[in-house]
PDB file of C-alpha atoms and ligand atoms in Angstrom:
ATOM      1  CA  MET A 901     -46.506  33.869 150.874  1.00  0.00           C
ATOM      2  CA  GLY A 902     -43.752  36.058 149.384  1.00  0.00           C
ATOM      3  CA  GLU A 903     -40.584  34.613 147.917  1.00  0.00           C
ATOM      4  CA  LEU A 904     -38.463  36.152 150.704  1.00  0.00           C
ATOM      5  CA  GLN A 905     -40.574  34.792 153.580  1.00  0.00           C
ATOM      6  CA  ASP A 906     -38.480  34.335 156.771  1.00  0.00           C
ATOM      7  CA  ARG A 907     -35.478  36.097 155.252  1.00  0.00           C
ATOM      8  CA  VAL A 908     -33.729  38.970 157.008  1.00  0.00           C
ATOM      9  CA  ALA A 909     -32.574  41.846 154.812  1.00  0.00           C
ATOM     10  CA  LEU A 910     -30.304  44.743 155.769  1.00  0.00           C
ATOM     11  CA  VAL A 911     -30.564  47.891 153.636  1.00  0.00           C
ATOM     12  CA  SER A 912     -28.051  50.670 154.281  1.00  0.00           C
ATOM     13  CA  GLY A 913     -29.317  54.180 153.595  1.00  0.00           C
ATOM     14  CA  GLY A 914     -32.878  52.884 153.684  1.00  0.00           C
ATOM     15  CA  SER A 915     -34.481  55.979 155.207  1.00  0.00           C
ATOM     16  CA  ARG A 916     -35.429  57.572 151.866  1.00  0.00           C
ATOM     17  CA  GLY A 917     -35.059  57.427 148.097  1.00  0.00           C
ATOM     18  CA  ILE A 918     -33.866  54.227 146.450  1.00  0.00           C
ATOM     19  CA  GLY A 919     -32.992  52.525 149.757  1.00  0.00           C
ATOM     20  CA  PHE A 920     -36.479  53.044 151.163  1.00  0.00           C
ATOM     21  CA  ALA A 921     -38.066  51.706 147.953  1.00  0.00           C
ATOM     22  CA  VAL A 922     -35.801  48.637 148.181  1.00  0.00           C
ATOM     23  CA  ALA A 923     -36.792  48.117 151.834  1.00  0.00           C
ATOM     24  CA  GLU A 924     -40.484  48.378 150.883  1.00  0.00           C
ATOM     25  CA  GLU A 925     -40.066  45.913 148.023  1.00  0.00           C
ATOM     26  CA  LEU A 926     -38.207  43.335 150.127  1.00  0.00           C
ATOM     27  CA  ALA A 927     -40.725  43.669 152.977  1.00  0.00           C
ATOM     28  CA  ALA A 928     -43.546  43.177 150.446  1.00  0.00           C
ATOM     29  CA  ALA A 929     -41.793  39.967 149.323  1.00  0.00           C
ATOM     30  CA  GLY A 930     -41.887  38.713 152.923  1.00  0.00           C
ATOM     31  CA  ALA A 931     -38.459  39.700 154.297  1.00  0.00           C
ATOM     32  CA  ARG A 932     -37.996  41.354 157.693  1.00  0.00           C
ATOM     33  CA  VAL A 933     -35.971  44.436 156.856  1.00  0.00           C
ATOM     34  CA  ALA A 934     -33.374  46.280 158.911  1.00  0.00           C
ATOM     35  CA  VAL A 935     -33.301  49.855 157.627  1.00  0.00           C
ATOM     36  CA  THR A 936     -30.271  52.015 158.423  1.00  0.00           C
ATOM     37  CA  ALA A 937     -29.194  55.636 158.036  1.00  0.00           C
ATOM     38  CA  ARG A 938     -26.973  58.051 159.932  1.00  0.00           C
ATOM     39  CA  ALA A 939     -30.139  59.755 161.203  1.00  0.00           C
ATOM     40  CA  GLU A 940     -31.498  57.018 163.497  1.00  0.00           C
ATOM     41  CA  ASN A 941     -34.907  58.671 163.943  1.00  0.00           C
ATOM     42  CA  ARG A 942     -35.443  58.711 160.165  1.00  0.00           C
ATOM     43  CA  ALA A 943     -34.396  55.077 159.886  1.00  0.00           C
ATOM     44  CA  VAL A 944     -36.868  54.171 162.635  1.00  0.00           C
ATOM     45  CA  GLN A 945     -39.641  56.206 160.950  1.00  0.00           C
ATOM     46  CA  ALA A 946     -38.922  54.528 157.611  1.00  0.00           C
ATOM     47  CA  ALA A 947     -39.042  51.063 159.190  1.00  0.00           C
ATOM     48  CA  GLU A 948     -42.392  51.918 160.795  1.00  0.00           C
ATOM     49  CA  ALA A 949     -43.742  52.915 157.375  1.00  0.00           C
ATOM     50  CA  LEU A 950     -42.860  49.555 155.787  1.00  0.00           C
ATOM     51  CA  GLY A 951     -45.716  47.294 154.804  1.00  0.00           C
ATOM     52  CA  GLY A 952     -45.432  43.547 154.314  1.00  0.00           C
ATOM     53  CA  ALA A 953     -43.305  41.756 156.895  1.00  0.00           C
ATOM     54  CA  GLY A 954     -42.076  45.107 158.289  1.00  0.00           C
ATOM     55  CA  GLY A 955     -38.757  45.653 160.001  1.00  0.00           C
ATOM     56  CA  ARG A 956     -36.685  47.828 162.313  1.00  0.00           C
ATOM     57  CA  GLY A 957     -34.692  51.033 161.993  1.00  0.00           C
ATOM     58  CA  TYR A 958     -31.097  51.567 163.136  1.00  0.00           C
ATOM     59  CA  GLY A 959     -28.654  54.452 163.197  1.00  0.00           C
ATOM     60  CA  CYS A 960     -25.319  53.486 161.644  1.00  0.00           C
ATOM     61  CA  ASP A 961     -22.727  55.479 159.739  1.00  0.00           C
ATOM     62  CA  VAL A 962     -21.244  53.094 157.159  1.00  0.00           C
ATOM     63  CA  THR A 963     -17.917  54.945 157.241  1.00  0.00           C
ATOM     64  CA  ASP A 964     -17.394  53.526 160.759  1.00  0.00           C
ATOM     65  CA  GLY A 965     -16.239  49.901 160.460  1.00  0.00           C
ATOM     66  CA  GLU A 966     -16.821  49.025 164.132  1.00  0.00           C
ATOM     67  CA  ALA A 967     -20.324  50.482 163.984  1.00  0.00           C
ATOM     68  CA  CYS A 968     -21.091  48.261 160.968  1.00  0.00           C
ATOM     69  CA  THR A 969     -19.927  45.145 162.823  1.00  0.00           C
ATOM     70  CA  ALA A 970     -21.993  46.129 165.878  1.00  0.00           C
ATOM     71  CA  LEU A 971     -25.016  46.803 163.655  1.00  0.00           C
ATOM     72  CA  VAL A 972     -24.909  43.329 162.115  1.00  0.00           C
ATOM     73  CA  GLU A 973     -24.790  41.820 165.630  1.00  0.00           C
ATOM     74  CA  ARG A 974     -27.788  43.924 166.738  1.00  0.00           C
ATOM     75  CA  VAL A 975     -29.797  42.913 163.684  1.00  0.00           C
ATOM     76  CA  ASP A 976     -28.914  39.283 164.354  1.00  0.00           C
ATOM     77  CA  ASP A 977     -30.239  39.639 167.945  1.00  0.00           C
ATOM     78  CA  ASP A 978     -33.400  41.528 166.920  1.00  0.00           C
ATOM     79  CA  LEU A 979     -34.441  39.911 163.623  1.00  0.00           C
ATOM     80  CA  GLY A 980     -32.089  36.971 163.030  1.00  0.00           C
ATOM     81  CA  PRO A 981     -28.961  36.447 160.912  1.00  0.00           C
ATOM     82  CA  VAL A 982     -28.665  38.667 157.843  1.00  0.00           C
ATOM     83  CA  ASP A 983     -29.535  36.725 154.665  1.00  0.00           C
ATOM     84  CA  ILE A 984     -29.604  39.704 152.314  1.00  0.00           C
ATOM     85  CA  LEU A 985     -27.393  42.807 152.355  1.00  0.00           C
ATOM     86  CA  VAL A 986     -28.106  45.800 150.129  1.00  0.00           C
ATOM     87  CA  ASN A 987     -25.319  48.385 150.170  1.00  0.00           C
ATOM     88  CA  ASN A 988     -27.253  51.447 149.120  1.00  0.00           C
ATOM     89  CA  ALA A 989     -25.907  54.269 151.351  1.00  0.00           C
ATOM     90  CA  GLY A 990     -24.258  56.811 149.103  1.00  0.00           C
ATOM     91  CA  ILE A 991     -23.499  60.494 148.720  1.00  0.00           C
ATOM     92  CA  THR A 992     -22.277  62.945 146.075  1.00  0.00           C
ATOM     93  CA  ARG A 993     -19.905  65.919 146.473  1.00  0.00           C
ATOM     94  CA  ASP A 994     -19.750  67.043 142.839  1.00  0.00           C
ATOM     95  CA  ASN A 995     -17.125  69.342 141.392  1.00  0.00           C
ATOM     96  CA  ILE A 996     -14.747  69.471 138.448  1.00  0.00           C
ATOM     97  CA  LEU A 997     -11.358  67.891 139.101  1.00  0.00           C
ATOM     98  CA  VAL A 998      -9.408  71.107 139.591  1.00  0.00           C
ATOM     99  CA  ARG A 999     -11.861  72.311 142.240  1.00  0.00           C
ATOM    100  CA  LEU A1000     -12.309  68.978 143.998  1.00  0.00           C
ATOM    101  CA  LYS A1001     -11.161  69.226 147.622  1.00  0.00           C
ATOM    102  CA  ASP A1002      -9.512  66.373 149.508  1.00  0.00           C
ATOM    103  CA  GLU A1003     -12.476  66.264 151.887  1.00  0.00           C
ATOM    104  CA  ASP A1004     -14.908  65.867 148.949  1.00  0.00           C
ATOM    105  CA  TRP A1005     -12.839  62.986 147.637  1.00  0.00           C
ATOM    106  CA  ASP A1006     -12.559  61.341 151.054  1.00  0.00           C
ATOM    107  CA  ALA A1007     -16.222  61.743 152.038  1.00  0.00           C
ATOM    108  CA  VAL A1008     -17.484  60.141 148.812  1.00  0.00           C
ATOM    109  CA  LEU A1009     -14.952  57.290 148.744  1.00  0.00           C
ATOM    110  CA  ASP A1010     -15.413  56.622 152.483  1.00  0.00           C
ATOM    111  CA  THR A1011     -19.197  56.375 152.206  1.00  0.00           C
ATOM    112  CA  ASN A1012     -19.742  54.787 148.801  1.00  0.00           C
ATOM    113  CA  LEU A1013     -16.803  52.368 148.645  1.00  0.00           C
ATOM    114  CA  ARG A1014     -15.306  51.879 152.088  1.00  0.00           C
ATOM    115  CA  GLY A1015     -18.806  51.752 153.594  1.00  0.00           C
ATOM    116  CA  ALA A1016     -19.762  48.840 151.339  1.00  0.00           C
ATOM    117  CA  PHE A1017     -16.502  47.074 152.260  1.00  0.00           C
ATOM    118  CA  HIS A1018     -17.283  47.502 155.986  1.00  0.00           C
ATOM    119  CA  MET A1019     -20.784  46.090 155.599  1.00  0.00           C
ATOM    120  CA  MET A1020     -19.772  43.147 153.401  1.00  0.00           C
ATOM    121  CA  ARG A1021     -16.967  42.205 155.778  1.00  0.00           C
ATOM    122  CA  ALA A1022     -19.413  42.343 158.681  1.00  0.00           C
ATOM    123  CA  VAL A1023     -21.897  39.901 157.086  1.00  0.00           C
ATOM    124  CA  ALA A1024     -19.524  37.650 155.106  1.00  0.00           C
ATOM    125  CA  ARG A1025     -18.479  35.189 157.828  1.00  0.00           C
ATOM    126  CA  GLY A1026     -22.064  34.457 158.872  1.00  0.00           C
ATOM    127  CA  MET A1027     -23.234  34.014 155.290  1.00  0.00           C
ATOM    128  CA  MET A1028     -20.289  31.720 154.491  1.00  0.00           C
ATOM    129  CA  LYS A1029     -20.947  29.626 157.583  1.00  0.00           C
ATOM    130  CA  ARG A1030     -24.631  29.268 156.681  1.00  0.00           C
ATOM    131  CA  ARG A1031     -23.655  28.627 153.034  1.00  0.00           C
ATOM    132  CA  SER A1032     -26.255  31.074 151.814  1.00  0.00           C
ATOM    133  CA  GLY A1033     -26.569  34.790 151.249  1.00  0.00           C
ATOM    134  CA  ARG A1034     -27.180  37.554 148.746  1.00  0.00           C
ATOM    135  CA  ILE A1035     -25.399  40.884 148.512  1.00  0.00           C
ATOM    136  CA  VAL A1036     -26.407  43.676 146.151  1.00  0.00           C
ATOM    137  CA  ASN A1037     -24.313  46.818 145.824  1.00  0.00           C
ATOM    138  CA  ILE A1038     -25.960  49.916 144.414  1.00  0.00           C
ATOM    139  CA  ALA A1039     -23.405  51.302 141.955  1.00  0.00           C
ATOM    140  CA  SER A1040     -24.222  53.761 139.148  1.00  0.00           C
ATOM    141  CA  VAL A1041     -23.942  53.989 135.376  1.00  0.00           C
ATOM    142  CA  VAL A1042     -21.347  56.728 135.882  1.00  0.00           C
ATOM    143  CA  GLY A1043     -19.107  54.072 137.429  1.00  0.00           C
ATOM    144  CA  LEU A1044     -19.143  52.450 133.980  1.00  0.00           C
ATOM    145  CA  THR A1045     -18.985  55.553 131.775  1.00  0.00           C
ATOM    146  CA  GLY A1046     -17.438  58.293 133.933  1.00  0.00           C
ATOM    147  CA  ASN A1047     -19.060  61.714 134.190  1.00  0.00           C
ATOM    148  CA  ARG A1048     -17.745  65.259 134.045  1.00  0.00           C
ATOM    149  CA  GLY A1049     -17.909  66.873 137.467  1.00  0.00           C
ATOM    150  CA  GLN A1050     -18.196  63.552 139.278  1.00  0.00           C
ATOM    151  CA  ALA A1051     -14.634  62.131 139.296  1.00  0.00           C
ATOM    152  CA  ASN A1052     -14.856  61.194 142.990  1.00  0.00           C
ATOM    153  CA  TYR A1053     -18.350  59.691 142.703  1.00  0.00           C
ATOM    154  CA  ALA A1054     -17.599  57.801 139.448  1.00  0.00           C
ATOM    155  CA  ALA A1055     -14.359  56.440 140.948  1.00  0.00           C
ATOM    156  CA  SER A1056     -16.248  55.241 144.025  1.00  0.00           C
ATOM    157  CA  LYS A1057     -18.865  53.470 141.900  1.00  0.00           C
ATOM    158  CA  ALA A1058     -16.276  51.944 139.522  1.00  0.00           C
ATOM    159  CA  GLY A1059     -14.464  50.746 142.649  1.00  0.00           C
ATOM    160  CA  LEU A1060     -17.694  49.244 143.909  1.00  0.00           C
ATOM    161  CA  VAL A1061     -17.967  47.216 140.694  1.00  0.00           C
ATOM    162  CA  GLY A1062     -14.434  45.821 141.221  1.00  0.00           C
ATOM    163  CA  LEU A1063     -15.254  45.114 144.862  1.00  0.00           C
ATOM    164  CA  THR A1064     -18.460  43.321 143.823  1.00  0.00           C
ATOM    165  CA  LYS A1065     -16.690  41.055 141.318  1.00  0.00           C
ATOM    166  CA  SER A1066     -13.831  40.238 143.714  1.00  0.00           C
ATOM    167  CA  VAL A1067     -16.095  39.349 146.630  1.00  0.00           C
ATOM    168  CA  ALA A1068     -18.382  37.391 144.266  1.00  0.00           C
ATOM    169  CA  GLN A1069     -15.381  35.224 143.366  1.00  0.00           C
ATOM    170  CA  GLU A1070     -14.346  34.791 147.019  1.00  0.00           C
ATOM    171  CA  LEU A1071     -17.798  33.785 148.257  1.00  0.00           C
ATOM    172  CA  ALA A1072     -19.162  31.780 145.317  1.00  0.00           C
ATOM    173  CA  SER A1073     -18.049  28.390 146.669  1.00  0.00           C
ATOM    174  CA  ARG A1074     -20.211  29.034 149.762  1.00  0.00           C
ATOM    175  CA  ASP A1075     -23.285  29.911 147.699  1.00  0.00           C
ATOM    176  CA  VAL A1076     -23.141  33.586 148.602  1.00  0.00           C
ATOM    177  CA  LEU A1077     -24.091  35.602 145.510  1.00  0.00           C
ATOM    178  CA  VAL A1078     -22.792  39.147 145.062  1.00  0.00           C
ATOM    179  CA  ASN A1079     -24.049  41.485 142.350  1.00  0.00           C
ATOM    180  CA  ALA A1080     -24.370  45.193 141.605  1.00  0.00           C
ATOM    181  CA  VAL A1081     -27.210  47.296 140.272  1.00  0.00           C
ATOM    182  CA  ALA A1082     -26.211  50.387 138.317  1.00  0.00           C
ATOM    183  CA  PRO A1083     -29.042  52.913 138.152  1.00  0.00           C
ATOM    184  CA  GLY A1084     -29.119  55.773 135.661  1.00  0.00           C
ATOM    185  CA  PHE A1085     -30.947  58.973 136.626  1.00  0.00           C
ATOM    186  CA  VAL A1086     -33.452  58.307 139.413  1.00  0.00           C
ATOM    187  CA  GLU A1087     -35.665  61.020 140.919  1.00  0.00           C
ATOM    188  CA  THR A1088     -34.673  61.287 144.596  1.00  0.00           C
ATOM    189  CA  GLU A1089     -33.316  63.926 146.987  1.00  0.00           C
ATOM    190  CA  MET A1090     -29.854  63.191 145.577  1.00  0.00           C
ATOM    191  CA  THR A1091     -30.822  64.387 142.098  1.00  0.00           C
ATOM    192  CA  ALA A1092     -33.413  67.020 143.084  1.00  0.00           C
ATOM    193  CA  SER A1093     -30.959  69.937 142.959  1.00  0.00           C
ATOM    194  CA  LEU A1094     -30.006  69.354 139.305  1.00  0.00           C
ATOM    195  CA  SER A1095     -30.681  72.384 137.074  1.00  0.00           C
ATOM    196  CA  GLU A1096     -33.550  72.363 134.571  1.00  0.00           C
ATOM    197  CA  ASP A1097     -31.027  72.473 131.702  1.00  0.00           C
ATOM    198  CA  ALA A1098     -29.089  69.487 133.035  1.00  0.00           C
ATOM    199  CA  ARG A1099     -32.344  67.537 133.531  1.00  0.00           C
ATOM    200  CA  ASN A1100     -33.473  68.292 129.984  1.00  0.00           C
ATOM    201  CA  ALA A1101     -30.101  67.251 128.545  1.00  0.00           C
ATOM    202  CA  LEU A1102     -30.247  63.973 130.490  1.00  0.00           C
ATOM    203  CA  PHE A1103     -33.833  63.336 129.481  1.00  0.00           C
ATOM    204  CA  GLU A1104     -32.837  63.471 125.796  1.00  0.00           C
ATOM    205  CA  ARG A1105     -30.445  60.556 126.394  1.00  0.00           C
ATOM    206  CA  ILE A1106     -33.038  58.190 127.895  1.00  0.00           C
ATOM    207  CA  PRO A1107     -34.577  55.937 125.191  1.00  0.00           C
ATOM    208  CA  LEU A1108     -37.504  54.911 127.445  1.00  0.00           C
ATOM    209  CA  GLY A1109     -38.474  58.580 127.652  1.00  0.00           C
ATOM    210  CA  ARG A1110     -38.857  58.960 131.415  1.00  0.00           C
ATOM    211  CA  PHE A1111     -36.691  59.426 134.466  1.00  0.00           C
ATOM    212  CA  GLY A1112     -36.179  56.425 136.726  1.00  0.00           C
ATOM    213  CA  GLN A1113     -38.177  56.021 139.923  1.00  0.00           C
ATOM    214  CA  PRO A1114     -36.851  54.387 143.113  1.00  0.00           C
ATOM    215  CA  SER A1115     -39.286  51.504 142.527  1.00  0.00           C
ATOM    216  CA  ASP A1116     -37.568  50.739 139.179  1.00  0.00           C
ATOM    217  CA  VAL A1117     -34.325  50.040 141.044  1.00  0.00           C
ATOM    218  CA  ALA A1118     -36.114  48.186 143.848  1.00  0.00           C
ATOM    219  CA  GLY A1119     -37.611  45.722 141.355  1.00  0.00           C
ATOM    220  CA  ALA A1120     -34.146  44.841 140.043  1.00  0.00           C
ATOM    221  CA  VAL A1121     -32.845  44.314 143.595  1.00  0.00           C
ATOM    222  CA  ARG A1122     -35.812  42.079 144.433  1.00  0.00           C
ATOM    223  CA  PHE A1123     -34.992  39.964 141.392  1.00  0.00           C
ATOM    224  CA  LEU A1124     -31.298  39.636 142.316  1.00  0.00           C
ATOM    225  CA  VAL A1125     -32.002  38.564 145.914  1.00  0.00           C
ATOM    226  CA  GLY A1126     -34.814  36.177 144.978  1.00  0.00           C
ATOM    227  CA  PRO A1127     -34.983  32.559 143.801  1.00  0.00           C
ATOM    228  CA  ALA A1128     -35.039  33.506 140.090  1.00  0.00           C
ATOM    229  CA  ALA A1129     -31.453  34.805 140.302  1.00  0.00           C
ATOM    230  CA  SER A1130     -29.867  31.722 141.909  1.00  0.00           C
ATOM    231  CA  TYR A1131     -27.306  31.281 139.080  1.00  0.00           C
ATOM    232  CA  ILE A1132     -26.249  34.927 138.787  1.00  0.00           C
ATOM    233  CA  THR A1133     -23.173  36.309 140.559  1.00  0.00           C
ATOM    234  CA  GLY A1134     -20.557  38.987 139.900  1.00  0.00           C
ATOM    235  CA  GLN A1135     -22.833  40.862 137.502  1.00  0.00           C
ATOM    236  CA  VAL A1136     -23.778  44.499 137.065  1.00  0.00           C
ATOM    237  CA  LEU A1137     -27.439  44.994 136.189  1.00  0.00           C
ATOM    238  CA  VAL A1138     -27.951  48.398 134.565  1.00  0.00           C
ATOM    239  CA  VAL A1139     -31.316  50.030 135.349  1.00  0.00           C
ATOM    240  CA  ASP A1140     -31.312  53.263 133.362  1.00  0.00           C
ATOM    241  CA  GLY A1141     -34.102  53.294 130.770  1.00  0.00           C
ATOM    242  CA  GLY A1142     -31.563  52.353 128.103  1.00  0.00           C
ATOM    243  CA  MET A1143     -29.295  55.399 128.601  1.00  0.00           C
ATOM    244  CA  VAL A1144     -26.092  53.314 128.515  1.00  0.00           C
ATOM    245  CA  MET A1145     -26.030  50.341 126.143  1.00  0.00           C
TER     246      MET A1145
HETATM  247  P1  LIG B 498     -30.620  59.788 148.885  1.00  0.00           P
HETATM  248  O1  LIG B 498     -32.042  60.067 148.612  1.00  0.00           O
HETATM  249  O2  LIG B 498     -29.691  60.932 149.150  1.00  0.00           O
HETATM  250  O3  LIG B 498     -30.519  58.720 150.090  1.00  0.00           O
HETATM  251  C1  LIG B 498     -29.273  58.343 150.592  1.00  0.00           C
HETATM  252  C2  LIG B 498     -29.473  57.453 151.803  1.00  0.00           C
HETATM  253  O4  LIG B 498     -28.175  57.066 152.298  1.00  0.00           O
HETATM  254  C3  LIG B 498     -30.191  58.115 152.963  1.00  0.00           C
HETATM  255  O5  LIG B 498     -30.964  57.148 153.641  1.00  0.00           O
HETATM  256  C4  LIG B 498     -29.033  58.588 153.851  1.00  0.00           C
HETATM  257  O6  LIG B 498     -29.483  58.779 155.195  1.00  0.00           O
HETATM  258  C5  LIG B 498     -28.068  57.416 153.688  1.00  0.00           C
HETATM  259  N1  LIG B 498     -26.664  57.717 153.968  1.00  0.00           N
HETATM  260  C6  LIG B 498     -25.883  58.691 153.456  1.00  0.00           C
HETATM  261  N2  LIG B 498     -24.649  58.647 153.989  1.00  0.00           N
HETATM  262  C7  LIG B 498     -24.639  57.597 154.852  1.00  0.00           C
HETATM  263  C8  LIG B 498     -23.664  57.037 155.723  1.00  0.00           C
HETATM  264  N3  LIG B 498     -22.408  57.529 155.817  1.00  0.00           N
HETATM  265  N4  LIG B 498     -24.006  55.970 156.482  1.00  0.00           N
HETATM  266  C9  LIG B 498     -25.257  55.445 156.411  1.00  0.00           C
HETATM  267  N5  LIG B 498     -26.224  55.931 155.608  1.00  0.00           N
HETATM  268  C10 LIG B 498     -25.912  57.006 154.853  1.00  0.00           C
HETATM  269  O7  LIG B 498     -29.940  58.993 147.670  1.00  0.00           O
HETATM  270  P2  LIG B 498     -30.576  58.039 146.531  1.00  0.00           P
HETATM  271  O8  LIG B 498     -30.720  58.828 145.303  1.00  0.00           O
HETATM  272  O9  LIG B 498     -31.710  57.272 147.064  1.00  0.00           O
HETATM  273  O10 LIG B 498     -29.310  57.068 146.292  1.00  0.00           O
HETATM  274  C11 LIG B 498     -29.194  55.794 146.878  1.00  0.00           C
HETATM  275  C12 LIG B 498     -28.012  55.058 146.243  1.00  0.00           C
HETATM  276  O11 LIG B 498     -28.240  54.961 144.836  1.00  0.00           O
HETATM  277  C13 LIG B 498     -26.671  55.765 146.411  1.00  0.00           C
HETATM  278  O12 LIG B 498     -25.644  54.827 146.589  1.00  0.00           O
HETATM  279  C14 LIG B 498     -26.506  56.470 145.091  1.00  0.00           C
HETATM  280  O13 LIG B 498     -25.142  56.715 144.791  1.00  0.00           O
HETATM  281  C15 LIG B 498     -27.132  55.461 144.147  1.00  0.00           C
HETATM  282  N6  LIG B 498     -27.554  56.036 142.868  1.00  0.00           N
HETATM  283  C16 LIG B 498     -28.494  57.001 142.818  1.00  0.00           C
HETATM  284  C17 LIG B 498     -28.878  57.506 141.569  1.00  0.00           C
HETATM  285  C18 LIG B 498     -29.929  58.581 141.427  1.00  0.00           C
HETATM  286  O14 LIG B 498     -30.108  59.057 140.306  1.00  0.00           O
HETATM  287  N7  LIG B 498     -30.620  58.990 142.463  1.00  0.00           N
HETATM  288  C19 LIG B 498     -28.283  57.021 140.406  1.00  0.00           C
HETATM  289  C20 LIG B 498     -27.322  56.024 140.506  1.00  0.00           C
HETATM  290  C21 LIG B 498     -26.974  55.526 141.737  1.00  0.00           C
HETATM  291  P3  LIG B 498     -28.670  59.761 156.225  1.00  0.00           P
HETATM  292  O15 LIG B 498     -28.376  61.018 155.462  1.00  0.00           O
HETATM  293  O16 LIG B 498     -29.554  59.937 157.404  1.00  0.00           O
HETATM  294  O17 LIG B 498     -27.434  58.991 156.588  1.00  0.00           O
END
């Protein structure tokens, strides 16, 4: 029996990359997992590919607050009340500051920061009422350090850290634990277009001598939503092979 037996987990952006690895890991630990993405068919396919306790796929754009509320109600009907929320949906629209367009700023902040706010607000009441719940927000090391060419993305992830700590303080008295995981460079579709030169330069900065894999992040999320992390809230767990110390 896995440590998340009978738990219901909701993973935004779970159709591929880090989100899919998280969904797989939580399902392997016994949770029934609701996997979401804008592309409903891909979310459904991903859910069908889960092992363990399995789950269901849903289309939901996290930038739409009403859609997030409706999603949480659907998951409640289909699988049961959400015990675990992983805010993983995220995008990049990289450019240097002077070339950054308003729409690049808005798209990244709306998805990465406002989306997490929508989802947390949608699950918070239920978790508070049940006096139990875990929320993990997938931030990034660039939210801690900044990064040239990623002002919008770094701002969204730094904002997510502030959001995490604030909500952790609000929900702590109800035993709802809220933490963030900050990955370094992880090989997914998001990072696949990086030039060879940029990859090599990054590689030099990773003490563990390898790029991160989605499963590296998933293991940290499994820890934070499991029984071993019952006294941890408001923290940012960096998963980056030692790149930022
Ligand atoms: P990815 O492969 O591009 O996957 C992103 C996922 O988010 C997809 O399932 C995508 O599905 C979904 N998504 C995007 N916009 C959405 C929206 N508005 N509403 C709902 N779902 C949406 O990215 P990844 O590399 O796995 O990244 C996952 C998370 O980790 C992101 O928050 C990212 O910022 C963070 N992160 C990644 C790295 C890295 O090196 N890869 C490092 C640090 C942090 P649809 O397109 O169908 O919606």
